[in-house]
Short mmCIF file of C-alpha atoms in Angstrom, two decimals:
data_model
loop_
_atom_site.label_atom_id
_atom_site.label_comp_id
_atom_site.label_asym_id
_atom_site.label_seq_id
_atom_site.Cartn_x
_atom_site.Cartn_y
_atom_site.Cartn_z
CA MET A 1 -12.78 -2.44 -22.82
CA LYS A 2 -10.60 -5.53 -22.44
CA ILE A 3 -8.63 -6.33 -19.31
CA LEU A 4 -5.51 -6.51 -21.48
CA ASP A 5 -5.93 -2.83 -22.38
CA ILE A 6 -6.00 -1.84 -18.70
CA TYR A 7 -3.14 -4.21 -17.86
CA ASN A 8 -0.95 -2.64 -20.54
CA ILE A 9 -1.65 0.85 -19.17
CA LEU A 10 -0.74 -0.28 -15.65
CA ASP A 11 2.38 -2.06 -16.89
CA GLU A 12 3.53 1.10 -18.63
CA ILE A 13 2.86 3.18 -15.53
CA SER A 14 4.61 0.75 -13.17
CA PRO A 15 6.13 -2.33 -14.86
CA PHE A 16 5.09 -5.59 -13.23
CA SER A 17 8.61 -6.88 -13.93
CA LEU A 18 9.83 -4.64 -11.09
CA GLN A 19 8.00 -6.65 -8.42
CA GLU A 20 10.02 -8.56 -5.86
CA LYS A 21 10.62 -12.29 -6.42
CA TRP A 22 8.37 -13.20 -3.48
CA ASP A 23 5.53 -10.95 -4.68
CA ASN A 24 2.48 -11.95 -6.74
CA SER A 25 1.41 -8.84 -8.60
CA GLY A 26 -0.33 -8.95 -11.98
CA LEU A 27 -3.58 -10.50 -13.21
CA LEU A 28 -4.61 -12.93 -10.46
CA VAL A 29 -8.21 -13.65 -11.50
CA GLY A 30 -9.76 -13.35 -14.95
CA ASN A 31 -8.67 -13.50 -18.57
CA PHE A 32 -6.91 -10.83 -20.61
CA GLU A 33 -9.59 -11.07 -23.30
CA ASP A 34 -12.47 -10.49 -20.85
CA LYS A 35 -14.39 -7.25 -21.34
CA ILE A 36 -15.28 -5.17 -18.28
CA LYS A 37 -17.86 -2.55 -17.40
CA LYS A 38 -16.26 -0.84 -14.40
CA ILE A 39 -12.93 -0.54 -12.59
CA TYR A 40 -12.77 -0.47 -8.79
CA VAL A 41 -9.62 0.46 -6.86
CA SER A 42 -8.94 -0.70 -3.30
CA ILE A 43 -5.98 -1.37 -1.05
CA ASP A 44 -7.43 -4.82 -0.19
CA LEU A 45 -10.49 -7.00 -0.58
CA ASP A 46 -13.16 -7.92 1.94
CA GLU A 47 -16.60 -9.53 1.62
CA GLU A 48 -18.55 -6.33 2.28
CA PHE A 49 -16.67 -4.57 -0.49
CA LEU A 50 -17.07 -7.46 -2.97
CA ASN A 51 -20.82 -7.60 -2.37
CA GLU A 52 -21.03 -4.01 -3.65
CA VAL A 53 -18.97 -4.61 -6.80
CA GLU A 54 -20.97 -5.12 -9.99
CA GLU A 55 -20.57 -8.28 -12.05
CA ASN A 56 -18.15 -8.27 -15.01
CA SER A 57 -15.96 -5.65 -13.39
CA LEU A 58 -12.23 -5.30 -12.68
CA ILE A 59 -10.75 -4.63 -9.26
CA ILE A 60 -7.22 -3.28 -8.90
CA THR A 61 -5.78 -3.80 -5.42
CA HIS A 62 -2.50 -2.98 -3.79
CA HIS A 63 -2.13 -6.22 -1.81
CA PRO A 64 -2.38 -9.48 -3.78
CA LEU A 65 -5.18 -11.78 -2.64
CA ILE A 66 -3.07 -14.85 -3.47
CA PHE A 67 0.47 -15.08 -2.06
CA ALA A 68 1.19 -18.71 -1.23
CA PRO A 69 0.36 -21.52 -3.72
CA LEU A 70 -3.15 -22.90 -3.23
CA LYS A 71 -3.44 -26.69 -2.85
CA LYS A 72 -7.18 -26.68 -2.22
CA ILE A 73 -10.07 -24.26 -2.55
CA ASN A 74 -12.73 -25.16 0.00
CA TYR A 75 -13.87 -21.65 1.02
CA ASP A 76 -12.77 -21.93 4.64
CA ASN A 77 -10.28 -19.07 4.75
CA TYR A 78 -9.97 -15.43 3.75
CA CYS A 79 -8.41 -16.04 0.34
CA THR A 80 -10.62 -18.85 -0.94
CA ARG A 81 -13.87 -17.32 0.37
CA LEU A 82 -13.17 -14.19 -1.66
CA LEU A 83 -12.04 -16.15 -4.70
CA LYS A 84 -15.44 -17.85 -4.74
CA ILE A 85 -17.21 -14.48 -4.89
CA LEU A 86 -14.87 -13.15 -7.58
CA ILE A 87 -15.43 -16.16 -9.81
CA GLN A 88 -19.21 -16.32 -9.24
CA LYS A 89 -19.57 -12.64 -10.18
CA ASN A 90 -17.02 -12.81 -13.01
CA ILE A 91 -14.92 -10.11 -11.35
CA ALA A 92 -11.31 -9.88 -12.50
CA LEU A 93 -8.48 -8.95 -10.12
CA ILE A 94 -5.18 -7.21 -10.82
CA SER A 95 -2.77 -6.43 -7.98
CA MET A 96 0.01 -3.83 -7.99
CA HIS A 97 2.17 -4.31 -4.95
CA THR A 98 5.96 -3.99 -4.75
CA ASN A 99 6.21 -2.65 -8.29
CA ILE A 100 4.12 0.43 -7.52
CA ASP A 101 5.75 0.79 -4.08
CA LYS A 102 9.03 1.31 -5.92
CA THR A 103 7.79 3.54 -8.73
CA HIS A 104 5.05 5.63 -7.12
CA LEU A 105 3.54 4.95 -3.70
CA ASN A 106 6.47 5.58 -1.35
CA MET A 107 7.33 8.80 -3.17
CA TYR A 108 3.68 9.91 -3.32
CA VAL A 109 3.17 9.53 0.43
CA ALA A 110 6.53 11.15 1.25
CA LYS A 111 6.12 14.11 -1.09
CA ASP A 112 2.41 14.73 -1.61
CA ILE A 113 0.96 13.61 1.73
CA LEU A 114 3.74 14.27 4.24
CA LYS A 115 5.23 17.22 2.32
CA LEU A 116 8.77 16.12 3.09
CA ASP A 117 11.85 17.80 1.64
CA ILE A 118 12.78 14.93 -0.67
CA ILE A 119 16.39 14.16 -1.39
CA GLU A 120 16.92 13.14 -5.01
CA LYS A 121 16.48 9.38 -5.04
CA GLU A 122 19.61 7.65 -3.86
CA ASP A 123 20.63 4.37 -5.51
CA ILE A 124 20.70 2.50 -2.20
CA ASN A 125 17.34 0.73 -2.23
CA ASP A 126 14.39 1.02 -4.63
CA PHE A 127 11.89 1.23 -1.78
CA ILE A 128 13.39 3.80 0.61
CA ILE A 129 12.68 7.49 0.04
CA TYR A 130 14.91 9.97 1.89
CA ALA A 131 14.21 13.51 3.01
CA ASN A 132 15.93 16.28 4.95
CA VAL A 133 14.13 17.18 8.16
CA ASN A 134 16.23 19.14 10.67
CA LYS A 135 13.46 19.25 13.29
CA ASP A 136 12.91 18.38 16.93
CA PHE A 137 11.89 14.71 17.13
CA ASP A 138 8.68 15.31 19.09
CA GLU A 139 7.61 18.10 16.74
CA PHE A 140 8.38 15.95 13.69
CA ALA A 141 6.50 12.93 15.07
CA LYS A 142 3.46 15.10 15.82
CA ASP A 143 3.50 16.57 12.32
CA ILE A 144 3.79 13.16 10.63
CA THR A 145 1.02 11.50 12.62
CA SER A 146 -1.24 14.52 12.15
CA LYS A 147 -0.87 14.42 8.36
CA LEU A 148 -1.62 10.69 8.32
CA GLY A 149 -4.59 11.07 10.67
CA ILE A 150 -3.02 8.84 13.32
CA GLU A 151 -4.17 9.73 16.83
CA PHE A 152 -1.45 7.76 18.62
CA THR A 153 1.41 5.49 17.64
CA ASN A 154 4.65 3.83 18.79
CA VAL A 155 7.97 5.60 18.47
CA VAL A 156 11.60 4.84 19.29
CA LYS A 157 13.36 8.08 20.19
CA CYS A 158 17.13 7.76 19.91
CA ASN A 159 17.90 11.45 19.49
CA ASN A 160 16.16 14.72 20.29
CA LYS A 161 16.51 15.91 16.71
CA VAL A 162 15.81 14.39 13.30
CA GLU A 163 18.25 15.42 10.58
CA LYS A 164 17.42 12.92 7.83
CA VAL A 165 14.53 10.50 7.50
CA GLY A 166 13.89 7.39 5.43
CA ILE A 167 10.34 6.24 4.65
CA VAL A 168 8.79 3.02 3.39
CA THR A 169 5.01 2.66 3.45
CA GLY A 170 3.44 -0.56 4.70
CA ALA A 171 5.86 -2.95 6.42
CA GLY A 172 9.48 -1.95 5.81
CA MET A 173 11.38 -3.08 8.89
CA SER A 174 13.15 -5.83 6.92
CA LEU A 175 15.04 -2.96 5.26
CA LEU A 176 16.34 -1.46 8.51
CA SER A 177 19.94 -2.55 7.89
CA GLU A 178 19.91 -0.57 4.63
CA VAL A 179 18.53 2.67 6.10
CA LYS A 180 21.01 5.55 5.82
CA ALA A 181 19.19 8.05 8.05
CA ASP A 182 18.79 8.84 11.74
CA CYS A 183 15.02 8.26 11.66
CA PHE A 184 12.87 5.70 9.82
CA LEU A 185 9.14 5.86 9.10
CA THR A 186 7.34 2.60 8.35
CA GLY A 187 4.56 0.35 9.67
CA ASP A 188 4.12 -2.98 11.45
CA ILE A 189 7.04 -2.35 13.81
CA LYS A 190 7.51 -5.23 16.26
CA TYR A 191 9.17 -5.25 19.68
CA HIS A 192 12.45 -6.78 18.49
CA ASP A 193 12.47 -4.46 15.48
CA ALA A 194 12.42 -1.57 17.92
CA MET A 195 15.27 -3.08 19.92
CA ASP A 196 17.30 -3.51 16.74
CA ALA A 197 16.68 0.08 15.66
CA LYS A 198 17.68 1.38 19.07
CA SER A 199 20.96 -0.53 18.91
CA ARG A 200 21.63 1.12 15.53
CA ASN A 201 20.73 4.57 16.93
CA ILE A 202 17.91 4.95 14.39
CA SER A 203 14.72 6.54 15.69
CA LEU A 204 11.42 5.06 14.56
CA ILE A 205 7.91 6.37 14.01
CA ASP A 206 5.31 3.68 13.31
CA ILE A 207 3.13 5.09 10.52
CA ARG A 208 1.10 1.84 10.46
CA HIS A 209 0.36 -0.36 7.49
CA TYR A 210 -3.14 0.62 6.41
CA GLU A 211 -2.75 4.28 7.31
CA SER A 212 0.40 4.69 5.22
CA GLU A 213 -0.76 2.66 2.19
CA LYS A 214 -4.39 3.72 1.89
CA TYR A 215 -3.21 6.48 -0.46
CA PHE A 216 -2.74 3.82 -3.14
CA ASN A 217 -6.40 4.36 -4.01
CA GLU A 218 -6.28 8.06 -4.83
CA LEU A 219 -2.83 7.71 -6.42
CA LEU A 220 -3.92 4.99 -8.85
CA VAL A 221 -7.24 6.58 -9.73
CA GLY A 222 -5.42 9.82 -10.54
CA VAL A 223 -2.92 8.00 -12.74
CA LEU A 224 -5.64 6.01 -14.53
CA GLU A 225 -7.73 9.09 -15.26
CA LYS A 226 -4.72 10.64 -16.98
CA ASN A 227 -4.27 7.55 -19.15
CA LEU A 228 -7.87 6.63 -19.99
CA LYS A 229 -9.47 8.49 -22.86
CA LYS A 230 -12.51 10.63 -22.20
CA ASN A 231 -15.75 8.65 -21.98
CA GLU A 232 -13.83 5.40 -21.42
CA LEU A 233 -14.08 3.45 -18.18
CA LYS A 234 -13.99 5.42 -14.97
CA ALA A 235 -12.08 4.14 -11.95
CA ILE A 236 -14.04 4.08 -8.69
CA ILE A 237 -12.47 4.21 -5.25
CA SER A 238 -14.28 1.68 -3.07
CA ALA A 239 -11.72 0.80 -0.44
CA SER A 240 -11.86 -2.10 1.95
CA LYS A 241 -11.91 -1.19 5.62
CA ASN A 242 -9.02 -1.31 8.06
CA PRO A 243 -9.52 -4.60 9.98
CA PHE A 244 -8.02 -3.04 13.12
CA LYS A 245 -9.80 -0.96 15.70
CA PHE A 246 -8.00 0.50 18.71
CA CYS A 247 -8.92 0.32 22.37
CA ILE A 248 -8.20 3.44 24.47
CA GLN A 249 -8.94 3.08 28.20
CA GLY A 250 -11.53 0.41 27.48
CA GLU A 251 -13.23 2.28 24.63
CA THR A 252 -12.95 0.96 21.06
CA VAL A 253 -12.25 3.59 18.41
CA GLU A 254 -11.49 3.52 14.66
#
C-alpha cells in the first residue's frame, strides 16, 4: 500500500488543512509513492521505539518530529538523531497534531475517557471542549486524576464547586483567556499560568501532557481499522515512553 493511500484516509478523517499556522503536521519523512509494509502509531518518537520498527514502514505520530526549520543535520540533537534512523531504515513519518486535536482527540478524552457530560460544541474555540459538572472540586479532581491514572498533580482551587469545565489535552494554557468555564483541565501548567488563572477565578487541574494525549494511539488505531479494508495493513500501537519520572520522598516512580 502506498503512503499516499494512508495520507488520503487520514486527511479525510482529520483534514491537515485544519492545523494551526505554527504547526508542522503532514508527511514529514518519506515519499507519497513509497510502498509500506506496516503502520505504527505513537504519540512521539524515541530511539528505543525506532529500533523496534521494521524497515519500509510508516509511523504516524501525534507530535511532529520537525518543528523549527533545520539548517544543519549533524546528529547531535533529538530531532536529527532520529531523522538519521528514519532515513537509514526507510521509515516514513506522518504527524497529526493540531488538526486531530480539533477534530477528535480533545473530544475523545473528554467524552470516552473522562466520561464528562459534554455540552454541544460551542463556536468559541476549536480546541476547547466544554462539559457540565456540578460537583465538589475535590471530588471532581479525584475523579479526573483517577480516570487518567495520575497519582498526584497540581491544582488551583478557586471555588469549592465546579459547575462547568473546559478541557484541552496537552498544553492549552495559552487559551486561558478564551476559557468560558469556572474550571480548566489541561497540561504543562506553569507557576505564572496558575497565578493568571487565579486572578481570573478559574480553577485548574493539571492533567499533564503525556497522560492526557497518550490516548491518541488507541483513538487513531480505532479510526484506521474502520477505514482500512480487511486484510490490508494493520496499525500497531508501539508508543514511545513518557520521558518524565516523578520523585516522591526521594523515591523515583513512573
